[in-house]
Amino acid sequence: MTTDTLPADTETVETAAPARPHYRVIGTRPVRPDGVEKVVGRALYGADIYLPGTLYGKVVRSPHAHARIRAIDVSRAAALPGVKAIATAADLPLVEDKILVTGEGSVNQRYQSMNTLARDKVLYHGHAVAAVAAVSPHIAEEAVALIEVDYEVLPAVIDVRDAMAAGAPVLHDDLRTAEEGRKLDGPTNVAEHLRYQRGDLARGFAEADVIVEREFVTATVHQGYIEPHATTVLANADGQITIWCSTQGAFAVREQTADILQTPISRIRVIPTEIGGGFGGKLTVYLEPIAALLSRKSGYRPVKMAMSRAEVFAATGPTSASVIRVKLGATRDGRITAAQAELIYAAGAFPGSPVGAGAGVIFNCYRIPNLQIDGYDVLTNQPRAGAYRAPGGTNAAFASETVIDEVCERIGMDPIEFRLRNGVREGDYRATGPVYARIGLRETLEAARRHPHYTAPLGGPNRGRGVASGYWGNWDGTSSASATVNPDGAVSLSEGSPDIGGSRASMAMILAETLGIDVTDVHPRIVDTDSVGYNDVTGGSRTTHGTGWAVYDLGKKLIAAMSQRAAHLWEVEPEAITFADGVFSCGDHALSFKELAGRLGEAGGPVMVSTTMETTGAGPGFATHLVDVEVDPETGKVTILRYTAVQDAGTAIHPSYVEGQMQGGVAQGIGWALNEEYVYDQAGRLVNASYLDYRIPTALDLPMIDTVIVEAPNPGHPLGVRGVGETPIVPPAAAVANAIYHATGIRMTTLPMSPPRLLEAILAKES
Amino acid sequence: MQAFDYVRAASVEDAVARLAASGGQAYVLSGGTDLIVQLREGRRSARVVVDVKGLPEFGDLSYDPDMGLLIGAATPCWRIAADAAIASAFPGLVEAISLIGGVQIQGRASIGGNLCNASPAADSIPALIVHAAVCEIAGPSGRRSLPVEEFCIAPGRTALQPGELLVRVFVPPPAQHSGAAYLRFIPRNEMDIAVVGAGAAVTLDSHGERFVAARIALGAVAPTPLYVAEAGAALAGQPVSPDTIAEAARLAREAARPIDDLRGTAAQRRHLSGVLVRRALERAVERARAR
């Protein structure tokens, strides 16, 4: 979700050739089509659906981090008046291994089933064990307290280093480490070991004049969306299931629910509501299959479920804690000769941490002739890691970008100059393999160096400035859309990408641009899974690229269809019709799109077109951030004084929403850098499952975040679009750490860099 | 949330009678900013909730430069902070109560509730302690008074006996050449509970160069808000100087008995006790000299 703000001190930097085409709508800042209903409070979110006869579902959750379930006794709860259904894992069918790609990683549906309701063991504090539906939420709550679960408590493991150690409690007896295409022997918590290699590491380090090697530790953090997960599900006696929910992907909810319930996918219809933030956390299902079970078992009554904030923290995907080691060698003239990294990411209770994505982020900004990256996906007694905005990227960049800052200091080179000397450009290999097409890293570095922020005086003691760059690969994926032309000339656009960042506005703009009509004459709507072709999730920064491309294609098809109608009207061949600047013409005949729309009745009838595309060519996003901080040396508290984010958007369709994404990513990155962390007790129980004690930044903790949009068009997209949502969360933790170093002389290697940690480091340095 | 009975008390005597009859399963409701949340989250359970907001004495707010300040236990914080004469006479108290929640919470929250919730980290209590405030308590055997530093006895527990409730808080008028301050440390700039809170009140001589008296209190470093009498006593008669202030801060740091918890570490709290007491004393001196 984007928090739109007043226009920042924004500058749009047009880069060198090829020149950007002249756009009429793209690049302007129209009011968003969903704005009014959100401002007046009419927009319907996940918890706003009320059907006659609705029951309220609540979940029984594990009080232990790791335990065997000996028995579940539901008799007392079942006897409570008003209780209509109770579900446990015994009601779920067994699910075979099936890997589902979500766009921000992948999930095994067998594990999804085990996560939905614990079968034999609970694997984390908060793991769902049973659920109740009752005529009121209060009765459901009382019934939850009456369900007795007999646990055999097992030792728990939270830290990845402990989880990898010999003799560690093992979460899944059948798990074997996947390594280079084979499975290793023996029970383990290490689900996967991956490796990227290039060149000769030893020779590369031998050529270096300076080598910096550091170990970093980062905490578990949550996406922190404001709207908790919520759904209403109605199962019918004929096998149909209708799901209303707040999600980033209605089709993903449909497929996951179908797999978990082993129900035909076409019998499920998912109606996405408005979504109050997702950031990757609403790509997978938690409540929907449970509510469907309860609906069936209650005699097909609608069941509404909404998580409390504590449940959101305890049981929905946070992103991985990690331990990362980085070693980097460079020559005195600022050339990277070799780099090595080891990334250990906590997956939580089931395999699937974003360690692969982290391995991509860690060195992908730079040309590195000799490198090795090892990644480990490690299970811990925590909720299964979910995707979170550039999953795995912020912690990876925290490690590599602070090591680069240290190398720059050691060789006495300006950090932007160093990055320009080593930064990737078109034709370079990524550390993780493929060759880059046109990219904009260097443009962001140059714009940052030119920005007045970079040379402004710091203006006081205990202040420092930090620089960091960041990469995100972005995703393309499959999108579908359809459109009908109304008699008044307006176009109704149906699409299937839930709008978490203003995408409806961008889609309307792309269609308006293509058709030569006003943006206010496009009415975009996010529709249900029976009403539009398949759409991948809103994730991987893919929507403006993938759905935008589908909508662009839809516009071309609409023009072709409308040209046919014009040909019919003027009794000419369709090929004789030309379309330019929103006007269909042939000889002396000319009609605007709107005029022609009004005459479709006499021109061969209504027009409706649809499209479905497997898009390609996602352009990687790059950013360079500048930040000034002040550190109170007596308390360890960091104040962010000034922040400037520079990012390549390819083509910014709606610049306000590009800026909103940049500012939102920075805000979350600052939270991750300074205060956000899951706190556990000795038994592995989460103790800070509230916004009081899980400290995301408030409005008073952030300065205005200035943005600079750079446009290096993506050659893989017809409009040059690159995804912009995730890249801006990658640099902030590193940028803030570098600024803290320049303010205090202390290199922080642990996230968050919270007051007690920084104070401890300051006092240690003083003594 | 479990069902409970709601009663609007008709009088102080009525409230006392209902509390006394409840067998310890009744709670007093004024603003409800702590109580309702705790009931909803299952952290407290009540059979009956007795609402005292409507009782005249509980909404009292009066200040007289000779008589002092009288605050009803249910008087919302915003009324106290919005009163210019009170803000001018008790800037340290007003800066403490202004920290309690945002605008909506300020409209409901009361210092009576803050006292009765008895959080070790309550912001208003160290400020009330340094002002030598006194609690007026009603109970089955009439009224009694208790110094505010004796009101909290453990986390979430007060000196109130069965059937008793807090009616008003009395704050003596500020002496000439006096000033006070309350500071807290939180990791963010809002929406947090004090990692450490520190209140200081000083009375200086007419030249503003020597301490006549001082009171110092800490929050969030012990099971209850902590009155550090020895730190204030050490300043009496001493010149105002960085050394004397540092010594008082050292004594406060020594008095702190902090623990590690999710909001901070013991070492951090001990260190911050000294830093915040020093800063609060400096601000209180500044205010005393400006008066």
PDB file of N, CA and C in Angstrom, chain A residues 578-627:
ATOM      1  N   THR A 578      -7.334   4.591 -40.639  1.00  0.00           N
ATOM      2  CA  THR A 578      -6.124   4.932 -39.875  1.00  0.00           C
ATOM      3  C   THR A 578      -6.566   5.467 -38.503  1.00  0.00           C
ATOM      4  N   PHE A 579      -5.676   5.261 -37.530  1.00  0.00           N
ATOM      5  CA  PHE A 579      -5.960   5.738 -36.169  1.00  0.00           C
ATOM      6  C   PHE A 579      -4.761   6.537 -35.693  1.00  0.00           C
ATOM      7  N   ALA A 580      -4.985   7.773 -35.338  1.00  0.00           N
ATOM      8  CA  ALA A 580      -3.895   8.613 -34.816  1.00  0.00           C
ATOM      9  C   ALA A 580      -4.482   9.650 -33.870  1.00  0.00           C
ATOM     10  N   ASP A 581      -3.795   9.907 -32.790  1.00  0.00           N
ATOM     11  CA  ASP A 581      -4.201  10.932 -31.813  1.00  0.00           C
ATOM     12  C   ASP A 581      -5.659  10.784 -31.400  1.00  0.00           C
ATOM     13  N   GLY A 582      -6.099   9.547 -31.255  1.00  0.00           N
ATOM     14  CA  GLY A 582      -7.452   9.326 -30.744  1.00  0.00           C
ATOM     15  C   GLY A 582      -8.532   9.479 -31.808  1.00  0.00           C
ATOM     16  N   VAL A 583      -8.160   9.585 -33.078  1.00  0.00           N
ATOM     17  CA  VAL A 583      -9.155   9.807 -34.145  1.00  0.00           C
ATOM     18  C   VAL A 583      -9.046   8.698 -35.191  1.00  0.00           C
ATOM     19  N   PHE A 584     -10.209   8.097 -35.513  1.00  0.00           N
ATOM     20  CA  PHE A 584     -10.278   7.129 -36.610  1.00  0.00           C
ATOM     21  C   PHE A 584     -10.619   7.915 -37.877  1.00  0.00           C
ATOM     22  N   SER A 585      -9.904   7.652 -38.955  1.00  0.00           N
ATOM     23  CA  SER A 585     -10.210   8.401 -40.172  1.00  0.00           C
ATOM     24  C   SER A 585     -10.018   7.541 -41.415  1.00  0.00           C
ATOM     25  N   CYS A 586     -10.675   7.991 -42.470  1.00  0.00           N
ATOM     26  CA  CYS A 586     -10.561   7.354 -43.775  1.00  0.00           C
ATOM     27  C   CYS A 586     -11.047   8.382 -44.774  1.00  0.00           C
ATOM     28  N   GLY A 587     -10.155   8.867 -45.602  1.00  0.00           N
ATOM     29  CA  GLY A 587     -10.526   9.905 -46.554  1.00  0.00           C
ATOM     30  C   GLY A 587     -11.082  11.116 -45.825  1.00  0.00           C
ATOM     31  N   ASP A 588     -12.292  11.515 -46.167  1.00  0.00           N
ATOM     32  CA  ASP A 588     -12.898  12.686 -45.539  1.00  0.00           C
ATOM     33  C   ASP A 588     -13.577  12.345 -44.211  1.00  0.00           C
ATOM     34  N   HIS A 589     -13.715  11.043 -43.951  1.00  0.00           N
ATOM     35  CA  HIS A 589     -14.356  10.638 -42.708  1.00  0.00           C
ATOM     36  C   HIS A 589     -13.397  10.741 -41.538  1.00  0.00           C
ATOM     37  N   ALA A 590     -13.895  11.210 -40.432  1.00  0.00           N
ATOM     38  CA  ALA A 590     -13.083  11.225 -39.204  1.00  0.00           C
ATOM     39  C   ALA A 590     -14.018  11.208 -37.994  1.00  0.00           C
ATOM     40  N   LEU A 591     -13.740  10.305 -37.045  1.00  0.00           N
ATOM     41  CA  LEU A 591     -14.494  10.250 -35.794  1.00  0.00           C
ATOM     42  C   LEU A 591     -13.513  10.021 -34.646  1.00  0.00           C
ATOM     43  N   SER A 592     -13.726  10.770 -33.600  1.00  0.00           N
ATOM     44  CA  SER A 592     -12.910  10.502 -32.408  1.00  0.00           C
ATOM     45  C   SER A 592     -13.371   9.177 -31.797  1.00  0.00           C
ATOM     46  N   PHE A 593     -12.541   8.666 -30.893  1.00  0.00           N
ATOM     47  CA  PHE A 593     -12.907   7.411 -30.209  1.00  0.00           C
ATOM     48  C   PHE A 593     -14.295   7.555 -29.589  1.00  0.00           C
ATOM     49  N   LYS A 594     -14.510   8.670 -28.946  1.00  0.00           N
ATOM     50  CA  LYS A 594     -15.764   8.895 -28.233  1.00  0.00           C
ATOM     51  C   LYS A 594     -16.941   8.966 -29.195  1.00  0.00           C
ATOM     52  N   GLU A 595     -16.720   9.692 -30.295  1.00  0.00           N
ATOM     53  CA  GLU A 595     -17.799   9.815 -31.286  1.00  0.00           C
ATOM     54  C   GLU A 595     -18.158   8.452 -31.877  1.00  0.00           C
ATOM     55  N   LEU A 596     -17.147   7.686 -32.179  1.00  0.00           N
ATOM     56  CA  LEU A 596     -17.394   6.372 -32.765  1.00  0.00           C
ATOM     57  C   LEU A 596     -18.112   5.468 -31.757  1.00  0.00           C
ATOM     58  N   ALA A 597     -17.709   5.592 -30.486  1.00  0.00           N
ATOM     59  CA  ALA A 597     -18.340   4.777 -29.436  1.00  0.00           C
ATOM     60  C   ALA A 597     -19.839   5.046 -29.398  1.00  0.00           C
ATOM     61  N   GLY A 598     -20.256   6.292 -29.627  1.00  0.00           N
ATOM     62  CA  GLY A 598     -21.665   6.655 -29.602  1.00  0.00           C
ATOM     63  C   GLY A 598     -22.430   6.111 -30.799  1.00  0.00           C
ATOM     64  N   ARG A 599     -21.728   5.632 -31.801  1.00  0.00           N
ATOM     65  CA  ARG A 599     -22.417   5.187 -33.020  1.00  0.00           C
ATOM     66  C   ARG A 599     -22.240   3.694 -33.273  1.00  0.00           C
ATOM     67  N   LEU A 600     -21.830   2.975 -32.250  1.00  0.00           N
ATOM     68  CA  LEU A 600     -21.568   1.539 -32.449  1.00  0.00           C
ATOM     69  C   LEU A 600     -22.839   0.790 -32.843  1.00  0.00           C
ATOM     70  N   GLY A 601     -23.999   1.292 -32.391  1.00  0.00           N
ATOM     71  CA  GLY A 601     -25.262   0.639 -32.699  1.00  0.00           C
ATOM     72  C   GLY A 601     -25.499   0.525 -34.197  1.00  0.00           C
ATOM     73  N   GLU A 602     -25.037   1.523 -34.930  1.00  0.00           N
ATOM     74  CA  GLU A 602     -25.223   1.494 -36.382  1.00  0.00           C
ATOM     75  C   GLU A 602     -23.957   1.008 -37.096  1.00  0.00           C
ATOM     76  N   ALA A 603     -22.940   0.660 -36.285  1.00  0.00           N
ATOM     77  CA  ALA A 603     -21.643   0.316 -36.887  1.00  0.00           C
ATOM     78  C   ALA A 603     -21.286  -1.152 -36.685  1.00  0.00           C
ATOM     79  N   GLY A 604     -22.275  -1.963 -36.308  1.00  0.00           N
ATOM     80  CA  GLY A 604     -21.972  -3.396 -36.183  1.00  0.00           C
ATOM     81  C   GLY A 604     -22.041  -3.917 -34.772  1.00  0.00           C
ATOM     82  N   GLY A 605     -22.441  -3.070 -33.830  1.00  0.00           N
ATOM     83  CA  GLY A 605     -22.698  -3.575 -32.481  1.00  0.00           C
ATOM     84  C   GLY A 605     -21.615  -3.282 -31.476  1.00  0.00           C
ATOM     85  N   PRO A 606     -21.884  -3.678 -30.236  1.00  0.00           N
ATOM     86  CA  PRO A 606     -20.963  -3.341 -29.137  1.00  0.00           C
ATOM     87  C   PRO A 606     -19.569  -3.928 -29.320  1.00  0.00           C
ATOM     88  N   VAL A 607     -18.641  -3.338 -28.598  1.00  0.00           N
ATOM     89  CA  VAL A 607     -17.245  -3.779 -28.685  1.00  0.00           C
ATOM     90  C   VAL A 607     -16.763  -4.231 -27.318  1.00  0.00           C
ATOM     91  N   MET A 608     -16.239  -5.418 -27.290  1.00  0.00           N
ATOM     92  CA  MET A 608     -15.576  -5.915 -26.076  1.00  0.00           C
ATOM     93  C   MET A 608     -14.346  -6.694 -26.518  1.00  0.00           C
ATOM     94  N   VAL A 609     -13.247  -6.467 -25.852  1.00  0.00           N
ATOM     95  CA  VAL A 609     -12.023  -7.206 -26.185  1.00  0.00           C
ATOM     96  C   VAL A 609     -11.396  -7.726 -24.888  1.00  0.00           C
ATOM     97  N   SER A 610     -10.610  -8.747 -25.056  1.00  0.00           N
ATOM     98  CA  SER A 610      -9.890  -9.260 -23.890  1.00  0.00           C
ATOM     99  C   SER A 610      -8.512  -9.727 -24.331  1.00  0.00           C
ATOM    100  N   THR A 611      -7.652  -9.858 -23.360  1.00  0.00           N
ATOM    101  CA  THR A 611      -6.298 -10.304 -23.685  1.00  0.00           C
ATOM    102  C   THR A 611      -5.727 -11.073 -22.510  1.00  0.00           C
ATOM    103  N   THR A 612      -4.852 -11.980 -22.839  1.00  0.00           N
ATOM    104  CA  THR A 612      -4.096 -12.651 -21.783  1.00  0.00           C
ATOM    105  C   THR A 612      -2.683 -12.854 -22.285  1.00  0.00           C
ATOM    106  N   MET A 613      -1.707 -12.523 -21.469  1.00  0.00           N
ATOM    107  CA  MET A 613      -0.317 -12.534 -21.930  1.00  0.00           C
ATOM    108  C   MET A 613       0.611 -13.106 -20.870  1.00  0.00           C
ATOM    109  N   GLU A 614       1.509 -13.951 -21.315  1.00  0.00           N
ATOM    110  CA  GLU A 614       2.644 -14.299 -20.464  1.00  0.00           C
ATOM    111  C   GLU A 614       3.729 -13.292 -20.802  1.00  0.00           C
ATOM    112  N   THR A 615       3.883 -12.273 -20.011  1.00  0.00           N
ATOM    113  CA  THR A 615       4.831 -11.222 -20.375  1.00  0.00           C
ATOM    114  C   THR A 615       6.258 -11.656 -20.044  1.00  0.00           C
ATOM    115  N   THR A 616       7.199 -10.978 -20.656  1.00  0.00           N
ATOM    116  CA  THR A 616       8.624 -11.241 -20.440  1.00  0.00           C
ATOM    117  C   THR A 616       9.307  -9.902 -20.219  1.00  0.00           C
ATOM    118  N   GLY A 617      10.622  -9.953 -20.066  1.00  0.00           N
ATOM    119  CA  GLY A 617      11.413  -8.728 -20.160  1.00  0.00           C
ATOM    120  C   GLY A 617      11.364  -7.795 -18.966  1.00  0.00           C
ATOM    121  N   ALA A 618      11.057  -8.327 -17.776  1.00  0.00           N
ATOM    122  CA  ALA A 618      11.094  -7.450 -16.598  1.00  0.00           C
ATOM    123  C   ALA A 618      12.472  -6.787 -16.509  1.00  0.00           C
ATOM    124  N   GLY A 619      12.492  -5.499 -16.344  1.00  0.00           N
ATOM    125  CA  GLY A 619      13.771  -4.786 -16.253  1.00  0.00           C
ATOM    126  C   GLY A 619      14.178  -4.628 -14.810  1.00  0.00           C
ATOM    127  N   PRO A 620      15.403  -5.019 -14.460  1.00  0.00           N
ATOM    128  CA  PRO A 620      15.847  -4.845 -13.068  1.00  0.00           C
ATOM    129  C   PRO A 620      15.812  -3.376 -12.657  1.00  0.00           C
ATOM    130  N   GLY A 621      15.506  -3.154 -11.378  1.00  0.00           N
ATOM    131  CA  GLY A 621      15.470  -1.800 -10.847  1.00  0.00           C
ATOM    132  C   GLY A 621      16.710  -1.515 -10.012  1.00  0.00           C
ATOM    133  N   PHE A 622      17.195  -0.283 -10.096  1.00  0.00           N
ATOM    134  CA  PHE A 622      18.359   0.128  -9.293  1.00  0.00           C
ATOM    135  C   PHE A 622      18.047   1.445  -8.590  1.00  0.00           C
ATOM    136  N   ALA A 623      18.656   1.621  -7.448  1.00  0.00           N
ATOM    137  CA  ALA A 623      18.442   2.849  -6.688  1.00  0.00           C
ATOM    138  C   ALA A 623      19.730   3.232  -5.962  1.00  0.00           C
ATOM    139  N   THR A 624      19.888   4.509  -5.721  1.00  0.00           N
ATOM    140  CA  THR A 624      20.964   5.006  -4.862  1.00  0.00           C
ATOM    141  C   THR A 624      20.337   5.969  -3.850  1.00  0.00           C
ATOM    142  N   HIS A 625      20.645   5.730  -2.586  1.00  0.00           N
ATOM    143  CA  HIS A 625      20.038   6.537  -1.521  1.00  0.00           C
ATOM    144  C   HIS A 625      21.092   7.326  -0.745  1.00  0.00           C
ATOM    145  N   LEU A 626      20.710   8.508  -0.312  1.00  0.00           N
ATOM    146  CA  LEU A 626      21.547   9.352   0.551  1.00  0.00           C
ATOM    147  C   LEU A 626      20.777   9.614   1.843  1.00  0.00           C
ATOM    148  N   VAL A 627      21.471   9.535   2.965  1.00  0.00           N
ATOM    149  CA  VAL A 627      20.784   9.825   4.227  1.00  0.00           C
ATOM    150  C   VAL A 627      21.721  10.535   5.199  1.00  0.00           C
TER     151      VAL A 627
END
